[in-house]
Amino acid sequence: MVGMSAIILDGQLKSALAALRSLGRAGISASVGAERETGMALHSRYTNARFTYASPYTDQEGFIQDVKNEAVRLGGKPVVYAFSDATYLLLYLHRSFLCKYMTLVFPDEKSVEIAFDKAATYSLAKVSGIPTISTYIPETQEEIVRLSETLMYPAVIKTRRSVTWKDEVGIFGSASFVQNKNELQEKFFELKERLGEAPLVQDLLRGEEYGVEMLAKEGIVYARVTHHRIRSLSPTGGASVLKETLRDGDLKSTLEAYAEKLVTRLSWDGPIMVEFKVDSDTREPKLMEINGRFWGSLPLSVIAGVDVPYLYYLQVTENN
């Protein structure tokens, strides 16, 4: 085995398994964690150790303590990989405590807030000259009633974040279609009550989805893969079931230029994916969201020849 060891979180996800295989082929020892012993990556031949941790959604303190204990057991400040918003954000929030026991890389606080808050992401895109889907941010009953009278339906309503903690319990974010003003108002108030913050409302944009997957250091991209999403598990987004890398051309160049502009503005450190939808009528790409962590289609990046997990390991350990 070479260098520092690694801790792979979210062992139930295929992205975690892809990272484990990448590190294993490079001879890097890895301990894999998940909420349940059935997590697929825990049973890979590349797993050197395994552990379970408390749910980051219901027991934040327990989760942090479990990850810290595994880092202490391994010794040598292992490099930690996170593949979900819940695990990434909790590591980030407790970084001052955890950095004594493990090796972590994060952008600054403002950049993380922008990347994980869709409203802030769209604001940054607008001032950066990057087209976005028409988005509305109503806060009050009067504002949502007025908006509901003017929207074209169906429309989209979505949470500002992929995971929100309320009363110390994590709640998954969601997006859904609404067919009329009554449904919009009802869904708006239900989400605001459940999450403790108002959701976003968007015009429905029909088109195909694309993503630019990158590794960056201080806002400079040094590894990149651009993909086209062919099929999704749900029409509202979420996990994809079929993707392909995108051929060189004007569209690829435009997507990558937009994505790198955001990375530069954020002075981002680490993995990040920027997602776009290309309008089926105008063929104009418009920003959907930023995922400021390793992405679900990580296996595609590795198969395409960009070994993101190993490149990240090199980035994190080069000065340690």
PDB file of C-alpha atoms in Angstrom:
ATOM      1  CA  MET A   1       0.000   0.000   0.000  1.00  0.00           C
ATOM      2  CA  VAL A   2       1.168   3.554  -0.687  1.00  0.00           C
ATOM      3  CA  GLY A   3       0.815   6.885   1.061  1.00  0.00           C
ATOM      4  CA  MET A   4      -2.119   7.876   3.248  1.00  0.00           C
ATOM      5  CA  SER A   5      -5.094   5.596   3.616  1.00  0.00           C
ATOM      6  CA  ALA A   6      -8.620   6.709   2.691  1.00  0.00           C
ATOM      7  CA  ILE A   7     -12.088   6.617   4.188  1.00  0.00           C
ATOM      8  CA  ILE A   8     -14.924   6.093   1.721  1.00  0.00           C
ATOM      9  CA  LEU A   9     -18.337   7.207   2.990  1.00  0.00           C
ATOM     10  CA  ASP A  10     -21.774   6.459   1.467  1.00  0.00           C
ATOM     11  CA  GLY A  11     -20.732   2.896   0.730  1.00  0.00           C
ATOM     12  CA  GLN A  12     -24.231   2.094  -0.526  1.00  0.00           C
ATOM     13  CA  LEU A  13     -23.714   4.274  -3.619  1.00  0.00           C
ATOM     14  CA  LYS A  14     -22.205   3.251  -6.948  1.00  0.00           C
ATOM     15  CA  SER A  15     -20.052   6.377  -6.942  1.00  0.00           C
ATOM     16  CA  ALA A  16     -18.437   5.241  -3.687  1.00  0.00           C
ATOM     17  CA  LEU A  17     -17.774   1.824  -5.206  1.00  0.00           C
ATOM     18  CA  ALA A  18     -16.177   3.444  -8.274  1.00  0.00           C
ATOM     19  CA  ALA A  19     -13.889   5.513  -6.037  1.00  0.00           C
ATOM     20  CA  LEU A  20     -12.932   2.468  -3.965  1.00  0.00           C
ATOM     21  CA  ARG A  21     -12.012   0.503  -7.076  1.00  0.00           C
ATOM     22  CA  SER A  22      -9.949   3.410  -8.383  1.00  0.00           C
ATOM     23  CA  LEU A  23      -7.980   3.725  -5.148  1.00  0.00           C
ATOM     24  CA  GLY A  24      -7.640  -0.030  -4.813  1.00  0.00           C
ATOM     25  CA  ARG A  25      -6.096  -0.366  -8.270  1.00  0.00           C
ATOM     26  CA  ALA A  26      -3.583   2.317  -7.255  1.00  0.00           C
ATOM     27  CA  GLY A  27      -2.635   0.355  -4.135  1.00  0.00           C
ATOM     28  CA  ILE A  28      -4.252   2.775  -1.681  1.00  0.00           C
ATOM     29  CA  SER A  29      -5.751   1.212   1.446  1.00  0.00           C
ATOM     30  CA  ALA A  30      -9.373   2.228   2.095  1.00  0.00           C
ATOM     31  CA  SER A  31     -11.889   1.779   4.893  1.00  0.00           C
ATOM     32  CA  VAL A  32     -15.491   1.900   3.689  1.00  0.00           C
ATOM     33  CA  GLY A  33     -18.398   3.153   5.774  1.00  0.00           C
ATOM     34  CA  ALA A  34     -22.180   3.183   5.366  1.00  0.00           C
ATOM     35  CA  GLU A  35     -25.275   3.367   7.538  1.00  0.00           C
ATOM     36  CA  ARG A  36     -25.927  -0.339   6.972  1.00  0.00           C
ATOM     37  CA  GLU A  37     -23.694  -3.370   6.602  1.00  0.00           C
ATOM     38  CA  THR A  38     -25.385  -4.125   3.266  1.00  0.00           C
ATOM     39  CA  GLY A  39     -23.737  -1.149   1.517  1.00  0.00           C
ATOM     40  CA  MET A  40     -22.321  -2.556  -1.721  1.00  0.00           C
ATOM     41  CA  ALA A  41     -18.842  -1.045  -1.440  1.00  0.00           C
ATOM     42  CA  LEU A  42     -18.347  -2.613   1.991  1.00  0.00           C
ATOM     43  CA  HIS A  43     -18.148  -5.989   0.255  1.00  0.00           C
ATOM     44  CA  SER A  44     -15.761  -5.133  -2.564  1.00  0.00           C
ATOM     45  CA  ARG A  45     -12.474  -7.029  -2.829  1.00  0.00           C
ATOM     46  CA  TYR A  46     -10.753  -3.645  -2.614  1.00  0.00           C
ATOM     47  CA  THR A  47     -12.136  -2.955   0.863  1.00  0.00           C
ATOM     48  CA  ASN A  48      -9.415  -3.155   3.499  1.00  0.00           C
ATOM     49  CA  ALA A  49     -11.724  -2.350   6.423  1.00  0.00           C
ATOM     50  CA  ARG A  50     -15.396  -1.574   6.920  1.00  0.00           C
ATOM     51  CA  PHE A  51     -17.529   0.210   9.489  1.00  0.00           C
ATOM     52  CA  THR A  52     -21.071   1.434   9.970  1.00  0.00           C
ATOM     53  CA  TYR A  53     -21.992   4.894  11.176  1.00  0.00           C
ATOM     54  CA  ALA A  54     -24.998   6.660  12.633  1.00  0.00           C
ATOM     55  CA  SER A  55     -27.363   8.208  10.105  1.00  0.00           C
ATOM     56  CA  PRO A  56     -26.298  11.730   9.085  1.00  0.00           C
ATOM     57  CA  TYR A  57     -30.012  12.509   8.712  1.00  0.00           C
ATOM     58  CA  THR A  58     -31.112  11.638  12.221  1.00  0.00           C
ATOM     59  CA  ASP A  59     -27.966  11.587  14.377  1.00  0.00           C
ATOM     60  CA  GLN A  60     -25.464  14.217  13.266  1.00  0.00           C
ATOM     61  CA  GLU A  61     -23.351  13.992  16.404  1.00  0.00           C
ATOM     62  CA  GLY A  62     -23.225  10.217  16.213  1.00  0.00           C
ATOM     63  CA  PHE A  63     -22.217  10.310  12.545  1.00  0.00           C
ATOM     64  CA  ILE A  64     -19.366  12.735  13.164  1.00  0.00           C
ATOM     65  CA  GLN A  65     -18.128  10.736  16.131  1.00  0.00           C
ATOM     66  CA  ASP A  66     -18.217   7.448  14.189  1.00  0.00           C
ATOM     67  CA  VAL A  67     -16.207   8.887  11.280  1.00  0.00           C
ATOM     68  CA  LYS A  68     -13.734  10.498  13.683  1.00  0.00           C
ATOM     69  CA  ASN A  69     -13.287   7.201  15.539  1.00  0.00           C
ATOM     70  CA  GLU A  70     -12.502   5.365  12.302  1.00  0.00           C
ATOM     71  CA  ALA A  71      -9.953   8.014  11.334  1.00  0.00           C
ATOM     72  CA  VAL A  72      -8.293   7.697  14.743  1.00  0.00           C
ATOM     73  CA  ARG A  73      -8.238   3.910  14.415  1.00  0.00           C
ATOM     74  CA  LEU A  74      -6.562   4.135  11.002  1.00  0.00           C
ATOM     75  CA  GLY A  75      -4.135   6.860  12.024  1.00  0.00           C
ATOM     76  CA  GLY A  76      -2.139   9.069   9.676  1.00  0.00           C
ATOM     77  CA  LYS A  77      -5.021  11.480   8.914  1.00  0.00           C
ATOM     78  CA  PRO A  78      -6.709   9.480   6.115  1.00  0.00           C
ATOM     79  CA  VAL A  79      -8.226  11.222   3.096  1.00  0.00           C
ATOM     80  CA  VAL A  80     -12.027  11.277   3.358  1.00  0.00           C
ATOM     81  CA  TYR A  81     -14.372  10.898   0.362  1.00  0.00           C
ATOM     82  CA  ALA A  82     -18.069  11.877   0.599  1.00  0.00           C
ATOM     83  CA  PHE A  83     -20.664  11.158  -2.102  1.00  0.00           C
ATOM     84  CA  SER A  84     -23.896  12.671  -0.768  1.00  0.00           C
ATOM     85  CA  ASP A  85     -24.907  16.164   0.284  1.00  0.00           C
ATOM     86  CA  ALA A  86     -25.680  14.906   3.785  1.00  0.00           C
ATOM     87  CA  THR A  87     -22.237  13.455   4.495  1.00  0.00           C
ATOM     88  CA  TYR A  88     -20.345  16.214   2.669  1.00  0.00           C
ATOM     89  CA  LEU A  89     -22.133  19.041   4.447  1.00  0.00           C
ATOM     90  CA  LEU A  90     -21.788  17.512   7.902  1.00  0.00           C
ATOM     91  CA  LEU A  91     -18.063  17.014   7.365  1.00  0.00           C
ATOM     92  CA  TYR A  92     -17.890  20.615   6.224  1.00  0.00           C
ATOM     93  CA  LEU A  93     -19.821  21.971   9.217  1.00  0.00           C
ATOM     94  CA  HIS A  94     -17.554  20.076  11.631  1.00  0.00           C
ATOM     95  CA  ARG A  95     -14.317  20.571   9.675  1.00  0.00           C
ATOM     96  CA  SER A  96     -12.508  22.475  12.436  1.00  0.00           C
ATOM     97  CA  PHE A  97     -12.946  19.526  14.790  1.00  0.00           C
ATOM     98  CA  LEU A  98     -12.366  16.785  12.234  1.00  0.00           C
ATOM     99  CA  CYS A  99      -9.276  18.179  10.523  1.00  0.00           C
ATOM    100  CA  LYS A 100      -7.200  17.103  13.514  1.00  0.00           C
ATOM    101  CA  TYR A 101      -7.922  13.473  12.685  1.00  0.00           C
ATOM    102  CA  MET A 102      -8.376  13.329   8.895  1.00  0.00           C
ATOM    103  CA  THR A 103      -7.462  15.097   5.670  1.00  0.00           C
ATOM    104  CA  LEU A 104     -10.250  17.250   4.257  1.00  0.00           C
ATOM    105  CA  VAL A 105     -10.389  19.775   1.419  1.00  0.00           C
ATOM    106  CA  PHE A 106     -13.174  22.342   1.164  1.00  0.00           C
ATOM    107  CA  PRO A 107     -13.758  25.691  -0.539  1.00  0.00           C
ATOM    108  CA  ASP A 108     -14.513  28.701   1.654  1.00  0.00           C
ATOM    109  CA  GLU A 109     -17.817  29.132   3.473  1.00  0.00           C
ATOM    110  CA  LYS A 110     -19.388  31.535   0.995  1.00  0.00           C
ATOM    111  CA  SER A 111     -18.642  29.248  -1.959  1.00  0.00           C
ATOM    112  CA  VAL A 112     -20.145  26.202  -0.243  1.00  0.00           C
ATOM    113  CA  GLU A 113     -23.303  28.140   0.596  1.00  0.00           C
ATOM    114  CA  ILE A 114     -23.707  29.263  -3.015  1.00  0.00           C
ATOM    115  CA  ALA A 115     -23.093  25.804  -4.458  1.00  0.00           C
ATOM    116  CA  PHE A 116     -25.593  24.063  -2.177  1.00  0.00           C
ATOM    117  CA  ASP A 117     -28.342  26.706  -2.311  1.00  0.00           C
ATOM    118  CA  LYS A 118     -30.042  26.814  -5.716  1.00  0.00           C
ATOM    119  CA  ALA A 119     -31.287  30.370  -5.237  1.00  0.00           C
ATOM    120  CA  ALA A 120     -27.738  31.566  -4.565  1.00  0.00           C
ATOM    121  CA  THR A 121     -26.449  29.492  -7.485  1.00  0.00           C
ATOM    122  CA  TYR A 122     -28.854  31.182  -9.908  1.00  0.00           C
ATOM    123  CA  SER A 123     -27.899  34.607  -8.599  1.00  0.00           C
ATOM    124  CA  LEU A 124     -24.220  33.891  -9.232  1.00  0.00           C
ATOM    125  CA  ALA A 125     -25.009  32.583 -12.722  1.00  0.00           C
ATOM    126  CA  LYS A 126     -26.945  35.709 -13.643  1.00  0.00           C
ATOM    127  CA  VAL A 127     -24.170  38.098 -12.649  1.00  0.00           C
ATOM    128  CA  SER A 128     -21.719  35.820 -14.497  1.00  0.00           C
ATOM    129  CA  GLY A 129     -23.661  36.003 -17.759  1.00  0.00           C
ATOM    130  CA  ILE A 130     -24.748  32.353 -17.663  1.00  0.00           C
ATOM    131  CA  PRO A 131     -28.334  31.641 -18.819  1.00  0.00           C
ATOM    132  CA  THR A 132     -30.617  30.044 -16.230  1.00  0.00           C
ATOM    133  CA  ILE A 133     -34.088  28.541 -16.201  1.00  0.00           C
ATOM    134  CA  SER A 134     -36.664  31.211 -15.311  1.00  0.00           C
ATOM    135  CA  THR A 135     -36.794  30.989 -11.518  1.00  0.00           C
ATOM    136  CA  TYR A 136     -39.012  32.674  -8.933  1.00  0.00           C
ATOM    137  CA  ILE A 137     -38.326  32.953  -5.209  1.00  0.00           C
ATOM    138  CA  PRO A 138     -41.622  33.802  -3.487  1.00  0.00           C
ATOM    139  CA  GLU A 139     -41.524  34.063   0.294  1.00  0.00           C
ATOM    140  CA  THR A 140     -44.993  35.174   1.399  1.00  0.00           C
ATOM    141  CA  GLN A 141     -48.567  34.098   0.789  1.00  0.00           C
ATOM    142  CA  GLU A 142     -49.195  37.259  -1.211  1.00  0.00           C
ATOM    143  CA  GLU A 143     -46.189  36.579  -3.457  1.00  0.00           C
ATOM    144  CA  ILE A 144     -47.071  32.952  -4.203  1.00  0.00           C
ATOM    145  CA  VAL A 145     -50.719  33.821  -4.901  1.00  0.00           C
ATOM    146  CA  ARG A 146     -49.692  36.561  -7.303  1.00  0.00           C
ATOM    147  CA  LEU A 147     -47.147  34.320  -9.015  1.00  0.00           C
ATOM    148  CA  SER A 148     -49.636  31.460  -9.340  1.00  0.00           C
ATOM    149  CA  GLU A 149     -51.939  33.684 -11.396  1.00  0.00           C
ATOM    150  CA  THR A 150     -49.295  34.476 -14.001  1.00  0.00           C
ATOM    151  CA  LEU A 151     -47.377  31.206 -14.449  1.00  0.00           C
ATOM    152  CA  MET A 152     -47.693  28.882 -17.416  1.00  0.00           C
ATOM    153  CA  TYR A 153     -48.545  25.319 -16.350  1.00  0.00           C
ATOM    154  CA  PRO A 154     -47.250  22.750 -15.798  1.00  0.00           C
ATOM    155  CA  ALA A 155     -44.563  24.425 -13.700  1.00  0.00           C
ATOM    156  CA  VAL A 156     -41.859  23.060 -11.409  1.00  0.00           C
ATOM    157  CA  ILE A 157     -41.527  23.552  -7.662  1.00  0.00           C
ATOM    158  CA  LYS A 158     -38.338  22.442  -5.934  1.00  0.00           C
ATOM    159  CA  THR A 159     -36.527  22.771  -2.643  1.00  0.00           C
ATOM    160  CA  ARG A 160     -33.597  25.173  -2.443  1.00  0.00           C
ATOM    161  CA  ARG A 161     -31.309  22.422  -1.163  1.00  0.00           C
ATOM    162  CA  SER A 162     -30.939  18.690  -1.757  1.00  0.00           C
ATOM    163  CA  VAL A 163     -30.928  18.128   1.981  1.00  0.00           C
ATOM    164  CA  THR A 164     -32.235  20.448   4.699  1.00  0.00           C
ATOM    165  CA  TRP A 165     -31.906  19.988   8.447  1.00  0.00           C
ATOM    166  CA  LYS A 166     -34.846  21.042  10.571  1.00  0.00           C
ATOM    167  CA  ASP A 167     -34.973  20.314  14.294  1.00  0.00           C
ATOM    168  CA  GLU A 168     -31.751  18.298  13.785  1.00  0.00           C
ATOM    169  CA  VAL A 169     -33.417  15.928  11.308  1.00  0.00           C
ATOM    170  CA  GLY A 170     -32.286  15.824   7.679  1.00  0.00           C
ATOM    171  CA  ILE A 171     -34.988  16.088   5.016  1.00  0.00           C
ATOM    172  CA  PHE A 172     -34.412  15.091   1.402  1.00  0.00           C
ATOM    173  CA  GLY A 173     -35.007  17.804  -1.179  1.00  0.00           C
ATOM    174  CA  SER A 174     -37.340  17.213  -4.087  1.00  0.00           C
ATOM    175  CA  ALA A 175     -38.711  18.595  -7.330  1.00  0.00           C
ATOM    176  CA  SER A 176     -42.208  18.047  -8.657  1.00  0.00           C
ATOM    177  CA  PHE A 177     -44.576  19.230 -11.359  1.00  0.00           C
ATOM    178  CA  VAL A 178     -47.635  21.305 -10.520  1.00  0.00           C
ATOM    179  CA  GLN A 179     -50.523  21.464 -12.965  1.00  0.00           C
ATOM    180  CA  ASN A 180     -52.480  24.517 -11.796  1.00  0.00           C
ATOM    181  CA  LYS A 181     -52.424  27.434  -9.355  1.00  0.00           C
ATOM    182  CA  ASN A 182     -54.200  25.586  -6.566  1.00  0.00           C
ATOM    183  CA  GLU A 183     -51.704  22.744  -6.683  1.00  0.00           C
ATOM    184  CA  LEU A 184     -48.817  25.212  -6.718  1.00  0.00           C
ATOM    185  CA  GLN A 185     -50.063  27.093  -3.668  1.00  0.00           C
ATOM    186  CA  GLU A 186     -50.802  23.903  -1.758  1.00  0.00           C
ATOM    187  CA  LYS A 187     -47.361  22.432  -2.508  1.00  0.00           C
ATOM    188  CA  PHE A 188     -45.608  25.708  -1.699  1.00  0.00           C
ATOM    189  CA  PHE A 189     -47.083  25.971   1.790  1.00  0.00           C
ATOM    190  CA  GLU A 190     -46.558  22.267   2.484  1.00  0.00           C
ATOM    191  CA  LEU A 191     -42.847  22.478   1.594  1.00  0.00           C
ATOM    192  CA  LYS A 192     -42.320  25.739   3.459  1.00  0.00           C
ATOM    193  CA  GLU A 193     -43.842  24.263   6.611  1.00  0.00           C
ATOM    194  CA  ARG A 194     -41.923  21.007   6.336  1.00  0.00           C
ATOM    195  CA  LEU A 195     -38.526  22.523   5.493  1.00  0.00           C
ATOM    196  CA  GLY A 196     -38.632  25.803   7.360  1.00  0.00           C
ATOM    197  CA  GLU A 197     -37.803  27.774   4.205  1.00  0.00           C
ATOM    198  CA  ALA A 198     -39.674  28.648   1.014  1.00  0.00           C
ATOM    199  CA  PRO A 199     -39.079  26.499  -2.089  1.00  0.00           C
ATOM    200  CA  LEU A 200     -38.271  27.764  -5.583  1.00  0.00           C
ATOM    201  CA  VAL A 201     -40.675  27.866  -8.516  1.00  0.00           C
ATOM    202  CA  GLN A 202     -39.509  27.483 -12.104  1.00  0.00           C
ATOM    203  CA  ASP A 203     -40.925  27.526 -15.595  1.00  0.00           C
ATOM    204  CA  LEU A 204     -40.934  24.058 -17.115  1.00  0.00           C
ATOM    205  CA  LEU A 205     -38.088  23.821 -19.607  1.00  0.00           C
ATOM    206  CA  ARG A 206     -38.242  20.930 -22.035  1.00  0.00           C
ATOM    207  CA  GLY A 207     -34.938  19.627 -23.271  1.00  0.00           C
ATOM    208  CA  GLU A 208     -32.023  17.285 -22.727  1.00  0.00           C
ATOM    209  CA  GLU A 209     -29.696  17.374 -19.736  1.00  0.00           C
ATOM    210  CA  TYR A 210     -25.928  17.659 -19.681  1.00  0.00           C
ATOM    211  CA  GLY A 211     -23.291  17.832 -16.975  1.00  0.00           C
ATOM    212  CA  VAL A 212     -19.709  19.044 -16.712  1.00  0.00           C
ATOM    213  CA  GLU A 213     -17.803  17.069 -14.076  1.00  0.00           C
ATOM    214  CA  MET A 214     -14.610  18.653 -12.786  1.00  0.00           C
ATOM    215  CA  LEU A 215     -11.817  18.631 -10.267  1.00  0.00           C
ATOM    216  CA  ALA A 216     -10.505  22.058  -9.345  1.00  0.00           C
ATOM    217  CA  LYS A 217      -7.866  23.627  -7.157  1.00  0.00           C
ATOM    218  CA  GLU A 218      -8.330  27.251  -6.098  1.00  0.00           C
ATOM    219  CA  GLY A 219     -10.745  27.792  -8.953  1.00  0.00           C
ATOM    220  CA  ILE A 220      -8.586  26.230 -11.674  1.00  0.00           C
ATOM    221  CA  VAL A 221      -9.974  23.116 -13.380  1.00  0.00           C
ATOM    222  CA  TYR A 222      -7.415  20.360 -13.911  1.00  0.00           C
ATOM    223  CA  ALA A 223      -9.666  17.396 -14.784  1.00  0.00           C
ATOM    224  CA  ARG A 224     -12.962  17.356 -16.650  1.00  0.00           C
ATOM    225  CA  VAL A 225     -15.551  15.077 -18.248  1.00  0.00           C
ATOM    226  CA  THR A 226     -18.703  16.318 -19.974  1.00  0.00           C
ATOM    227  CA  HIS A 227     -21.703  14.028 -20.324  1.00  0.00           C
ATOM    228  CA  HIS A 228     -25.127  13.845 -21.936  1.00  0.00           C
ATOM    229  CA  ARG A 229     -27.909  12.336 -19.847  1.00  0.00           C
ATOM    230  CA  ILE A 230     -29.910   9.988 -22.061  1.00  0.00           C
ATOM    231  CA  ARG A 231     -32.350   8.573 -19.549  1.00  0.00           C
ATOM    232  CA  SER A 232     -33.288   9.338 -15.926  1.00  0.00           C
ATOM    233  CA  LEU A 233     -34.935   7.246 -13.261  1.00  0.00           C
ATOM    234  CA  SER A 234     -37.570   9.973 -12.810  1.00  0.00           C
ATOM    235  CA  PRO A 235     -38.860  12.681 -15.178  1.00  0.00           C
ATOM    236  CA  THR A 236     -38.259  15.240 -12.409  1.00  0.00           C
ATOM    237  CA  GLY A 237     -34.514  14.491 -12.361  1.00  0.00           C
ATOM    238  CA  GLY A 238     -32.461  12.758  -9.713  1.00  0.00           C
ATOM    239  CA  ALA A 239     -30.508   9.626 -10.570  1.00  0.00           C
ATOM    240  CA  SER A 240     -29.688   8.852 -14.186  1.00  0.00           C
ATOM    241  CA  VAL A 241     -29.752   5.364 -15.649  1.00  0.00           C
ATOM    242  CA  LEU A 242     -27.978   6.014 -18.951  1.00  0.00           C
ATOM    243  CA  LYS A 243     -25.338   8.608 -19.889  1.00  0.00           C
ATOM    244  CA  GLU A 244     -22.681   9.112 -22.531  1.00  0.00           C
ATOM    245  CA  THR A 245     -19.660  11.368 -22.814  1.00  0.00           C
ATOM    246  CA  LEU A 246     -20.197  14.329 -25.132  1.00  0.00           C
ATOM    247  CA  ARG A 247     -18.335  14.706 -28.417  1.00  0.00           C
ATOM    248  CA  ASP A 248     -16.259  17.793 -29.132  1.00  0.00           C
ATOM    249  CA  GLY A 249     -18.232  20.619 -30.699  1.00  0.00           C
ATOM    250  CA  ASP A 250     -19.856  23.986 -30.072  1.00  0.00           C
ATOM    251  CA  LEU A 251     -22.245  22.681 -27.410  1.00  0.00           C
ATOM    252  CA  LYS A 252     -19.484  20.986 -25.430  1.00  0.00           C
ATOM    253  CA  SER A 253     -17.314  24.101 -25.620  1.00  0.00           C
ATOM    254  CA  THR A 254     -20.153  26.332 -24.429  1.00  0.00           C
ATOM    255  CA  LEU A 255     -21.105  24.081 -21.523  1.00  0.00           C
ATOM    256  CA  GLU A 256     -17.508  23.794 -20.363  1.00  0.00           C
ATOM    257  CA  ALA A 257     -16.910  27.534 -20.635  1.00  0.00           C
ATOM    258  CA  TYR A 258     -19.985  28.269 -18.499  1.00  0.00           C
ATOM    259  CA  ALA A 259     -19.045  25.608 -15.949  1.00  0.00           C
ATOM    260  CA  GLU A 260     -15.454  26.768 -15.630  1.00  0.00           C
ATOM    261  CA  LYS A 261     -16.599  30.354 -15.187  1.00  0.00           C
ATOM    262  CA  LEU A 262     -18.635  29.283 -12.152  1.00  0.00           C
ATOM    263  CA  VAL A 263     -15.724  27.277 -10.754  1.00  0.00           C
ATOM    264  CA  THR A 264     -13.474  30.313 -11.124  1.00  0.00           C
ATOM    265  CA  ARG A 265     -15.981  32.665  -9.493  1.00  0.00           C
ATOM    266  CA  LEU A 266     -16.320  30.237  -6.578  1.00  0.00           C
ATOM    267  CA  SER A 267     -12.562  29.640  -6.339  1.00  0.00           C
ATOM    268  CA  TRP A 268     -13.597  26.017  -5.885  1.00  0.00           C
ATOM    269  CA  ASP A 269     -11.434  23.305  -4.338  1.00  0.00           C
ATOM    270  CA  GLY A 270     -12.218  19.636  -4.984  1.00  0.00           C
ATOM    271  CA  PRO A 271     -14.904  17.873  -7.007  1.00  0.00           C
ATOM    272  CA  ILE A 272     -17.846  19.710  -8.567  1.00  0.00           C
ATOM    273  CA  MET A 273     -20.442  19.034 -11.253  1.00  0.00           C
ATOM    274  CA  VAL A 274     -22.426  21.716 -13.071  1.00  0.00           C
ATOM    275  CA  GLU A 275     -25.689  20.575 -14.686  1.00  0.00           C
ATOM    276  CA  PHE A 276     -27.444  22.169 -17.641  1.00  0.00           C
ATOM    277  CA  LYS A 277     -30.594  21.646 -19.666  1.00  0.00           C
ATOM    278  CA  VAL A 278     -30.564  22.496 -23.375  1.00  0.00           C
ATOM    279  CA  ASP A 279     -33.837  24.084 -24.501  1.00  0.00           C
ATOM    280  CA  SER A 280     -35.398  21.822 -27.126  1.00  0.00           C
ATOM    281  CA  ASP A 281     -36.725  24.848 -29.052  1.00  0.00           C
ATOM    282  CA  THR A 282     -33.867  27.362 -28.938  1.00  0.00           C
ATOM    283  CA  ARG A 283     -30.982  24.913 -28.315  1.00  0.00           C
ATOM    284  CA  GLU A 284     -29.711  27.320 -25.678  1.00  0.00           C
ATOM    285  CA  PRO A 285     -28.109  25.676 -22.619  1.00  0.00           C
ATOM    286  CA  LYS A 286     -29.408  26.884 -19.269  1.00  0.00           C
ATOM    287  CA  LEU A 287     -28.011  26.196 -15.824  1.00  0.00           C
ATOM    288  CA  MET A 288     -29.926  23.706 -13.679  1.00  0.00           C
ATOM    289  CA  GLU A 289     -27.785  23.337 -10.556  1.00  0.00           C
ATOM    290  CA  ILE A 290     -24.371  22.757  -9.043  1.00  0.00           C
ATOM    291  CA  ASN A 291     -23.368  19.599  -7.179  1.00  0.00           C
ATOM    292  CA  GLY A 292     -20.391  20.592  -5.057  1.00  0.00           C
ATOM    293  CA  ARG A 293     -19.200  17.051  -4.383  1.00  0.00           C
ATOM    294  CA  PHE A 294     -18.494  13.782  -6.201  1.00  0.00           C
ATOM    295  CA  TRP A 295     -21.347  13.024  -8.596  1.00  0.00           C
ATOM    296  CA  GLY A 296     -23.516   9.955  -9.084  1.00  0.00           C
ATOM    297  CA  SER A 297     -22.117   9.225 -12.551  1.00  0.00           C
ATOM    298  CA  LEU A 298     -18.536   8.990 -11.272  1.00  0.00           C
ATOM    299  CA  PRO A 299     -18.166   5.508 -12.835  1.00  0.00           C
ATOM    300  CA  LEU A 300     -18.587   7.111 -16.281  1.00  0.00           C
ATOM    301  CA  SER A 301     -15.739   9.549 -15.598  1.00  0.00           C
ATOM    302  CA  VAL A 302     -13.398   6.722 -14.638  1.00  0.00           C
ATOM    303  CA  ILE A 303     -14.373   4.536 -17.604  1.00  0.00           C
ATOM    304  CA  ALA A 304     -13.913   7.537 -19.914  1.00  0.00           C
ATOM    305  CA  GLY A 305     -10.272   7.709 -18.845  1.00  0.00           C
ATOM    306  CA  VAL A 306     -10.379  10.489 -16.257  1.00  0.00           C
ATOM    307  CA  ASP A 307      -9.552   8.746 -12.978  1.00  0.00           C
ATOM    308  CA  VAL A 308     -11.144  11.393 -10.771  1.00  0.00           C
ATOM    309  CA  PRO A 309     -10.889   9.580  -7.401  1.00  0.00           C
ATOM    310  CA  TYR A 310      -7.157   8.957  -7.791  1.00  0.00           C
ATOM    311  CA  LEU A 311      -6.501  12.460  -9.136  1.00  0.00           C
ATOM    312  CA  TYR A 312      -8.311  13.876  -6.114  1.00  0.00           C
ATOM    313  CA  TYR A 313      -6.182  11.723  -3.822  1.00  0.00           C
ATOM    314  CA  LEU A 314      -3.060  13.167  -5.436  1.00  0.00           C
ATOM    315  CA  GLN A 315      -4.412  16.718  -5.041  1.00  0.00           C
ATOM    316  CA  VAL A 316      -5.201  16.230  -1.367  1.00  0.00           C
ATOM    317  CA  THR A 317      -1.959  14.479  -0.417  1.00  0.00           C
ATOM    318  CA  GLU A 318       0.593  16.425  -2.459  1.00  0.00           C
ATOM    319  CA  ASN A 319       1.194  18.916   0.359  1.00  0.00           C
ATOM    320  CA  ASN A 320       0.818  16.451   3.237  1.00  0.00           C
TER     321      ASN A 320
END
